[in-house]
Amino acid sequence: MRISPLLVGLLFWLTSMAAFASIHSSPVLTDAEKLLDTSPIQSLEISNRFLAQRRLTTGANRSHVNNDTDRSIRTPLHTVYAYLISARAYAHLEQPLESKAALQKAYQVVEEYDLKHTHVQVVLTEATLIWHLDHDEQGALAKLDAVQTAMSTLPENSLNGPELRFRSALLRANILAETSDNESALVAYENARSQLSNDPQDLRDKVEFQLSFGRFLLAQEQHESALTELLSAFWIASENEYTALIANANMELARLYFQQGVLEQALEHANQAAAFFEHFSLSRRLSASQRLLATLYEQQSRYNFALVHYFNALEVEQSLGRTQPLADIHLAIARTYFELKHFPLSDRYIQDALRLVGSLPNSPLTTQAMLLQGRIHLALEQPKQAEKEIKTALERAEAENDITTMTHAYQALSNAFEAQERYQVALAMQREYEQLRATQAQSKQQQQADTFKQQQRVVERQLQMDELQRQLDTAHQEQLHLQKVNYFLLGSLGVLIAIVYLRHRAAVLRQTELEQLRDDFYTHPRTGLRNLRMLNAKLPRSLEKSNANFEQWYLNDMIHQPLSDRLRFAMFDVVFLKELFLLHGYQRAQDIERQLGEYLSERVTQSGRLYHFADTLFIYIETNWDENTKPEALAQFVQTLIEDFVTQYQNTVHEALAKDATVDTSDQSLDNHTSIDAAPQHLARLTPHVAIGLAEYPFLPRAYTSINDQELIEILLTATHQASALVQQSEESHWVHFSAINTAPAASFVNTNLRQACLKGIESGLVKVKTSSNGLMDWQKDHESDKKRTSFIDDDSNKSV
């Protein structure tokens, strides 16, 4: 069975134009457009009702309105698309005059309202109708050229522009596929492919292109390539539920499998297509699917099934009244009955077919009918009649260049001559038959060779793809392995960073704690000054430095005198600290001591160092003093520090109490005022007396290293003790300064009690004493043996001892 390519193209076009105008259509027209594939009559009714029931508006700025809020009017744009839908519906129903009339009305509206964008679409629709209704190749191509010229004037991003370009390119490719050479058609299809949209949301255009291109490849017997395109179109249409396109894909796949001899697959797809067409009562397409099913069953020699489908198709075509399909079906039924040996029925349908094709001049069906009729007469043992009919069929086949019919005619004519015992002529006809068969076999062999080469290329590409896939899998596995390694290294690095951070944080905390502990360890807890531990740590190093300088000077390694590096010490006892807690209480006493420490820290310069030696004792050390500096200056500096602090503290307390004592005098008695005034004086009472003991290092001018740090502190304690006694006697601040004479021997102060040695030195004149007291100092209480009061007048200070 041979199905007209124009019929196949028409069926495809009927679905390819779906959603062509949906961008600008109203909801009513959109519904009508969707029904074109399944119910063109209903679609035509909707579009005509839309045109009849709605009034065309001519208001300003209404030509491009795209809403459907007012259902009593229609815009010019909607009117054009309604006429286009009507034209296409009439084309579905094979009413060309009505279709062209609707198209002309669309032209009138476009020209009247100057709808440039819509004009391009109307021209493209006209080109489609010219090709599928009139089969006018030149006219259709001329219209497509006009479409291309008109689209070149539109902007690239114009609405519906890409869709129009694709439709125009695809229609041109379909026309060239049936009327021109293969190369031109391939170029046109590639151009149409390049116009495809990349929008993944709408794959309808891609499916339509693949169906058209697959049908072209199938016509060229490039079955491998056709199968690729058609299967891709089938699955994409199935995934997106493009039902009409699925039916078209089933028809094309059925034809492909039929040509390849895979009849079961062909039957499956043909049945699915027939079920769709029957469900939607699409008579023309149903007829084509029934004839395809009958041909498949006939190829399987299942003639009864073939007859059933042929009669179904005959019933449909009789209702449609189409001459060419009716003739085809009658001839197919005759051929089927001939195979079933029902020669009278076969001859009857041949006569019906010849009667039908009588109105179709030069139809190839006449040749096939005459050949079949000759074979029937040959089967009925009427060789002369058969010879006449077969010769006529052969002449017509030669004129039509129908190789297949010529081959069958030569074989049948050879059998007719053989039945008449004309063996030479029969042999000649058989040779002609064999020659044609050989030519066909060679052509088929060439086709099989081409198919094998295509399959070989497919296999090679598949092997290459498998190898590339294997390499890709290997690379992917390596990438996963590297990712795991990177993740492990990254995790390890993160853990290491976390550990380093935690350890650094712990180290910082420990360092902070260590510094705090060091501060607490070397700081007095109440005053905040450096304590005795710091003095024991620092003082030996200071004395060692002075001793080193002396040794270098002694060995002539230093030029300057070592006495310029001497240290002056002042140990002073702050009297008010002795009873501070008893007089002022715990909290206020702590506050006073803290203020004293802060005050002393601010007043002591960088050249001096201050240590809180004991509860009430402090040691002040100064370096690089002038040798001629008198001890009174250092004593006066220390005494000034304490007196200034006491004055500052008392002023602060009085100011604070004055602010708090805001009591109304009308509610206070005189006694109360007296008690309030007494309280601040008691709280602010601090004695500014201080006892100061002074000494220098080196204590012995000729023996620098004889006195160490602890022995020097012992000397300072002895001097401070005497100053404290003077403070208790006079209730004034006093200072006492001890210094050895230049010729004092070191043996008198080594390996002995320094306190006793100092007292003996004072008696013997080895130790000079300077003091702020003008009276005599009594040393008897510091001696175990009887000692008399002695005194001497210091050459420098002229003060008595």
GROMACS .gro file of N, CA and C in nm, residues 498-603:
model
  318
  498ALA      N    1   4.143   2.405   6.481
  498ALA     CA    2   4.070   2.413   6.607
  498ALA      C    3   4.160   2.382   6.726
  499ILE      N    4   4.246   2.276   6.709
  499ILE     CA    5   4.337   2.241   6.818
  499ILE      C    6   4.436   2.354   6.844
  500VAL      N    7   4.491   2.409   6.733
  500VAL     CA    8   4.587   2.520   6.750
  500VAL      C    9   4.519   2.640   6.814
  501TYR      N   10   4.395   2.666   6.769
  501TYR     CA   11   4.324   2.780   6.827
  501TYR      C   12   4.297   2.757   6.975
  502LEU      N   13   4.250   2.634   7.008
  502LEU     CA   14   4.222   2.606   7.149
  502LEU      C   15   4.348   2.612   7.233
  503ARG      N   16   4.456   2.555   7.175
  503ARG     CA   17   4.582   2.559   7.250
  503ARG      C   18   4.633   2.703   7.264
  504HIS      N   19   4.618   2.781   7.155
  504HIS     CA   20   4.659   2.920   7.164
  504HIS      C   21   4.574   2.995   7.266
  505ARG      N   22   4.444   2.966   7.260
  505ARG     CA   23   4.357   3.031   7.358
  505ARG      C   24   4.392   2.990   7.500
  506ALA      N   25   4.419   2.858   7.517
  506ALA     CA   26   4.458   2.812   7.651
  506ALA      C   27   4.590   2.876   7.693
  507ALA      N   28   4.683   2.887   7.594
  507ALA     CA   29   4.812   2.948   7.626
  507ALA      C   30   4.794   3.095   7.665
  508VAL      N   31   4.705   3.164   7.591
  508VAL     CA   32   4.680   3.305   7.625
  508VAL      C   33   4.619   3.316   7.763
  509LEU      N   34   4.522   3.225   7.789
  509LEU     CA   35   4.461   3.227   7.923
  509LEU      C   36   4.563   3.195   8.031
  510ARG      N   37   4.647   3.094   8.001
  510ARG     CA   38   4.750   3.059   8.100
  510ARG      C   39   4.849   3.173   8.117
  511GLN      N   40   4.883   3.238   8.003
  511GLN     CA   41   4.975   3.351   8.012
  511GLN      C   42   4.913   3.465   8.093
  512THR      N   43   4.783   3.487   8.066
  512THR     CA   44   4.713   3.591   8.143
  512THR      C   45   4.708   3.555   8.291
  513GLU      N   46   4.676   3.426   8.317
  513GLU     CA   47   4.674   3.383   8.457
  513GLU      C   48   4.812   3.393   8.520
  514LEU      N   49   4.916   3.356   8.437
  514LEU     CA   50   5.052   3.364   8.490
  514LEU      C   51   5.090   3.508   8.520
  515GLU      N   52   5.055   3.598   8.430
  515GLU     CA   53   5.085   3.739   8.456
  515GLU      C   54   5.009   3.790   8.578
  516GLN      N   55   4.882   3.743   8.587
  516GLN     CA   56   4.805   3.783   8.705
  516GLN      C   57   4.866   3.728   8.832
  517LEU      N   58   4.907   3.600   8.826
  517LEU     CA   59   4.972   3.540   8.943
  517LEU      C   60   5.105   3.608   8.973
  518ARG      N   61   5.178   3.642   8.866
  518ARG     CA   62   5.305   3.712   8.888
  518ARG      C   63   5.280   3.849   8.952
  519ASP      N   64   5.173   3.916   8.902
  519ASP     CA   65   5.140   4.045   8.963
  519ASP      C   66   5.098   4.027   9.109
  520ASP      N   67   5.015   3.920   9.131
  520ASP     CA   68   4.973   3.896   9.269
  520ASP      C   69   5.091   3.853   9.356
  521PHE      N   70   5.184   3.778   9.297
  521PHE     CA   71   5.297   3.728   9.374
  521PHE      C   72   5.394   3.841   9.410
  522TYR      N   73   5.415   3.932   9.318
  522TYR     CA   74   5.511   4.040   9.341
  522TYR      C   75   5.444   4.172   9.377
  523THR      N   76   5.317   4.168   9.408
  523THR     CA   77   5.245   4.291   9.441
  523THR      C   78   5.182   4.278   9.580
  524HIS      N   79   5.188   4.386   9.654
  524HIS     CA   80   5.126   4.385   9.786
  524HIS      C   81   4.975   4.383   9.768
  525PRO      N   82   4.902   4.299   9.844
  525PRO     CA   83   4.759   4.282   9.817
  525PRO      C   84   4.675   4.404   9.848
  526ARG      N   85   4.723   4.495   9.934
  526ARG     CA   86   4.639   4.608   9.972
  526ARG      C   87   4.680   4.736   9.899
  527THR      N   88   4.809   4.766   9.893
  527THR     CA   89   4.852   4.890   9.829
  527THR      C   90   4.876   4.875   9.680
  528GLY      N   91   4.900   4.754   9.634
  528GLY     CA   92   4.930   4.734   9.493
  528GLY      C   93   5.073   4.766   9.457
  529LEU      N   94   5.156   4.799   9.551
  529LEU     CA   95   5.297   4.827   9.524
  529LEU      C   96   5.376   4.697   9.520
  530ARG      N   97   5.498   4.705   9.466
  530ARG     CA   98   5.586   4.588   9.464
  530ARG      C   99   5.618   4.548   9.607
  531ASN      N  100   5.618   4.417   9.633
  531ASN     CA  101   5.630   4.368   9.770
  531ASN      C  102   5.771   4.318   9.798
  532LEU      N  103   5.785   4.252   9.912
  532LEU     CA  104   5.915   4.203   9.957
  532LEU      C  105   5.970   4.098   9.861
  533ARG      N  106   5.885   4.016   9.800
  533ARG     CA  107   5.934   3.915   9.706
  533ARG      C  108   6.001   3.981   9.587
  534MET      N  109   5.939   4.086   9.535
  534MET     CA  110   6.000   4.159   9.424
  534MET      C  111   6.131   4.223   9.466
  535LEU      N  112   6.135   4.274   9.590
  535LEU     CA  113   6.259   4.333   9.639
  535LEU      C  114   6.369   4.229   9.647
  536ASN      N  115   6.337   4.111   9.698
  536ASN     CA  116   6.437   4.004   9.707
  536ASN      C  117   6.482   3.957   9.569
  537ALA      N  118   6.393   3.970   9.467
  537ALA     CA  119   6.430   3.927   9.332
  537ALA      C  120   6.511   4.033   9.259
  538LYS      N  121   6.479   4.160   9.280
  538LYS     CA  122   6.542   4.268   9.206
  538LYS      C  123   6.670   4.319   9.272
  539LEU      N  124   6.667   4.333   9.406
  539LEU     CA  125   6.778   4.397   9.475
  539LEU      C  126   6.911   4.325   9.455
  540PRO      N  127   6.917   4.189   9.463
  540PRO     CA  128   7.047   4.123   9.441
  540PRO      C  129   7.105   4.151   9.303
  541ARG      N  130   7.019   4.156   9.201
  541ARG     CA  131   7.071   4.182   9.067
  541ARG      C  132   7.124   4.325   9.057
  542SER      N  133   7.056   4.421   9.122
  542SER     CA  134   7.105   4.559   9.120
  542SER      C  135   7.239   4.571   9.190
  543LEU      N  136   7.253   4.498   9.303
  543LEU     CA  137   7.381   4.503   9.374
  543LEU      C  138   7.490   4.434   9.295
  544GLU      N  139   7.456   4.324   9.229
  544GLU     CA  140   7.556   4.254   9.146
  544GLU      C  141   7.602   4.343   9.032
  545LYS      N  142   7.509   4.419   8.974
  545LYS     CA  143   7.548   4.511   8.866
  545LYS      C  144   7.645   4.617   8.917
  546SER      N  145   7.615   4.673   9.033
  546SER     CA  146   7.705   4.773   9.091
  546SER      C  147   7.841   4.710   9.124
  547ASN      N  148   7.839   4.587   9.174
  547ASN     CA  149   7.966   4.518   9.205
  547ASN      C  150   8.045   4.492   9.078
  548ALA      N  151   7.975   4.454   8.970
  548ALA     CA  152   8.045   4.429   8.844
  548ALA      C  153   8.108   4.557   8.791
  549ASN      N  154   8.034   4.666   8.799
  549ASN     CA  155   8.091   4.794   8.756
  549ASN      C  156   8.216   4.830   8.838
  550PHE      N  157   8.211   4.805   8.970
  550PHE     CA  158   8.326   4.834   9.055
  550PHE      C  159   8.446   4.749   9.015
  551GLU      N  160   8.423   4.617   8.990
  551GLU     CA  161   8.533   4.529   8.951
  551GLU      C  162   8.593   4.572   8.819
  552GLN      N  163   8.506   4.612   8.721
  552GLN     CA  164   8.560   4.658   8.592
  552GLN      C  165   8.641   4.788   8.611
  553TRP      N  166   8.596   4.876   8.701
  553TRP     CA  167   8.672   4.998   8.728
  553TRP      C  168   8.803   4.965   8.798
  554TYR      N  169   8.796   4.867   8.886
  554TYR     CA  170   8.915   4.830   8.960
  554TYR      C  171   9.020   4.771   8.867
  555LEU      N  172   8.972   4.698   8.763
  555LEU     CA  173   9.064   4.637   8.666
  555LEU      C  174   9.093   4.730   8.550
  556ASN      N  175   9.060   4.857   8.563
  556ASN     CA  176   9.083   4.960   8.460
  556ASN      C  177   9.004   4.935   8.331
  557ASP      N  178   8.892   4.859   8.341
  557ASP     CA  179   8.806   4.840   8.223
  557ASP      C  180   8.702   4.949   8.210
  558MET      N  181   8.687   5.030   8.315
  558MET     CA  182   8.591   5.141   8.311
  558MET      C  183   8.664   5.270   8.345
  559ILE      N  184   8.621   5.377   8.283
  559ILE     CA  185   8.687   5.507   8.303
  559ILE      C  186   8.620   5.582   8.416
  560HIS      N  187   8.483   5.580   8.417
  560HIS     CA  188   8.414   5.660   8.516
  560HIS      C  189   8.424   5.595   8.654
  561GLN      N  190   8.400   5.676   8.757
  561GLN     CA  191   8.408   5.628   8.894
  561GLN      C  192   8.289   5.539   8.924
  562PRO      N  193   8.308   5.429   8.993
  562PRO     CA  194   8.196   5.342   9.026
  562PRO      C  195   8.103   5.404   9.127
  563LEU      N  196   8.150   5.504   9.204
  563LEU     CA  197   8.061   5.565   9.303
  563LEU      C  198   7.947   5.642   9.239
  564SER      N  199   7.959   5.670   9.106
  564SER     CA  200   7.847   5.735   9.038
  564SER      C  201   7.730   5.641   9.018
  565ASP      N  202   7.750   5.511   9.037
  565ASP     CA  203   7.644   5.411   9.024
  565ASP      C  204   7.587   5.369   9.158
  566ARG      N  205   7.614   5.446   9.262
  566ARG     CA  206   7.568   5.407   9.393
  566ARG      C  207   7.416   5.411   9.400
  567LEU      N  208   7.361   5.336   9.495
  567LEU     CA  209   7.218   5.328   9.521
  567LEU      C  210   7.191   5.390   9.657
  568ARG      N  211   7.087   5.472   9.663
  568ARG     CA  212   7.047   5.533   9.790
  568ARG      C  213   6.916   5.468   9.834
  569PHE      N  214   6.912   5.426   9.957
  569PHE     CA  215   6.799   5.354  10.011
  569PHE      C  216   6.733   5.439  10.118
  570ALA      N  217   6.600   5.435  10.119
  570ALA     CA  218   6.523   5.501  10.225
  570ALA      C  219   6.414   5.406  10.267
  571MET      N  220   6.425   5.354  10.392
  571MET     CA  221   6.317   5.273  10.449
  571MET      C  222   6.238   5.362  10.542
  572PHE      N  223   6.108   5.373  10.517
  572PHE     CA  224   6.029   5.460  10.601
  572PHE      C  225   5.908   5.387  10.653
  573ASP      N  226   5.874   5.425  10.778
  573ASP     CA  227   5.764   5.364  10.852
  573ASP      C  228   5.654   5.469  10.862
  574VAL      N  229   5.536   5.437  10.799
  574VAL     CA  230   5.421   5.528  10.801
  574VAL      C  231   5.343   5.501  10.928
  575VAL      N  232   5.338   5.602  11.017
  575VAL     CA  233   5.284   5.583  11.151
  575VAL      C  234   5.134   5.553  11.146
  576PHE      N  235   5.058   5.622  11.057
  576PHE     CA  236   4.912   5.606  11.064
  576PHE      C  237   4.866   5.469  11.018
  577LEU      N  238   4.954   5.392  10.954
  577LEU     CA  239   4.915   5.258  10.911
  577LEU      C  240   4.911   5.158  11.026
  578LYS      N  241   4.977   5.193  11.142
  578LYS     CA  242   4.984   5.096  11.250
  578LYS      C  243   4.848   5.072  11.313
  579GLU      N  244   4.769   5.176  11.331
  579GLU     CA  245   4.638   5.162  11.393
  579GLU      C  246   4.526   5.193  11.294
  580LEU      N  247   4.553   5.179  11.167
  580LEU     CA  248   4.455   5.217  11.065
  580LEU      C  249   4.329   5.131  11.074
  581PHE      N  250   4.348   5.000  11.085
  581PHE     CA  251   4.233   4.910  11.090
  581PHE      C  252   4.154   4.928  11.219
  582LEU      N  253   4.225   4.957  11.330
  582LEU     CA  254   4.154   4.973  11.457
  582LEU      C  255   4.073   5.101  11.461
  583LEU      N  256   4.126   5.206  11.403
  583LEU     CA  257   4.060   5.336  11.409
  583LEU      C  258   3.952   5.351  11.302
  584HIS      N  259   3.973   5.300  11.185
  584HIS     CA  260   3.884   5.327  11.071
  584HIS      C  261   3.802   5.207  11.025
  585GLY      N  262   3.833   5.092  11.075
  585GLY     CA  263   3.758   4.975  11.030
  585GLY      C  264   3.823   4.908  10.909
  586TYR      N  265   3.772   4.788  10.879
  586TYR     CA  266   3.835   4.704  10.777
  586TYR      C  267   3.823   4.763  10.635
  587GLN      N  268   3.700   4.798  10.595
  587GLN     CA  269   3.680   4.845  10.458
  587GLN      C  270   3.747   4.981  10.434
  588ARG      N  271   3.730   5.076  10.529
  588ARG     CA  272   3.790   5.207  10.508
  588ARG      C  273   3.942   5.198  10.513
  589ALA      N  274   3.995   5.113  10.600
  589ALA     CA  275   4.140   5.096  10.607
  589ALA      C  276   4.195   5.043  10.475
  590GLN      N  277   4.125   4.942  10.420
  590GLN     CA  278   4.168   4.890  10.288
  590GLN      C  279   4.163   4.998  10.182
  591ASP      N  280   4.058   5.080  10.184
  591ASP     CA  281   4.045   5.186  10.086
  591ASP      C  282   4.159   5.288  10.100
  592ILE      N  283   4.195   5.321  10.226
  592ILE     CA  284   4.304   5.415  10.247
  592ILE      C  285   4.434   5.358  10.197
  593GLU      N  286   4.462   5.233  10.227
  593GLU     CA  287   4.586   5.171  10.180
  593GLU      C  288   4.591   5.165  10.028
  594ARG      N  289   4.475   5.134   9.964
  594ARG     CA  290   4.473   5.132   9.818
  594ARG      C  291   4.502   5.270   9.760
  595GLN      N  292   4.440   5.374   9.819
  595GLN     CA  293   4.466   5.510   9.772
  595GLN      C  294   4.612   5.550   9.794
  596LEU      N  295   4.668   5.506   9.908
  596LEU     CA  296   4.809   5.536   9.933
  596LEU      C  297   4.898   5.472   9.828
  597GLY      N  298   4.871   5.347   9.795
  597GLY     CA  299   4.951   5.279   9.692
  597GLY      C  300   4.942   5.346   9.558
  598GLU      N  301   4.818   5.385   9.516
  598GLU     CA  302   4.803   5.453   9.388
  598GLU      C  303   4.874   5.588   9.388
  599TYR      N  304   4.864   5.657   9.502
  599TYR     CA  305   4.928   5.789   9.510
  599TYR      C  306   5.079   5.777   9.500
  600LEU      N  307   5.138   5.683   9.575
  600LEU     CA  308   5.283   5.666   9.573
  600LEU      C  309   5.331   5.621   9.435
  601SER      N  310   5.254   5.536   9.367
  601SER     CA  311   5.294   5.490   9.234
  601SER      C  312   5.299   5.606   9.136
  602GLU      N  313   5.206   5.701   9.151
  602GLU     CA  314   5.206   5.816   9.060
  602GLU      C  315   5.321   5.911   9.088
  603ARG      N  316   5.362   5.926   9.216
  603ARG     CA  317   5.463   6.025   9.252
  603ARG      C  318   5.606   5.976   9.233
   0.00000   0.00000   0.00000
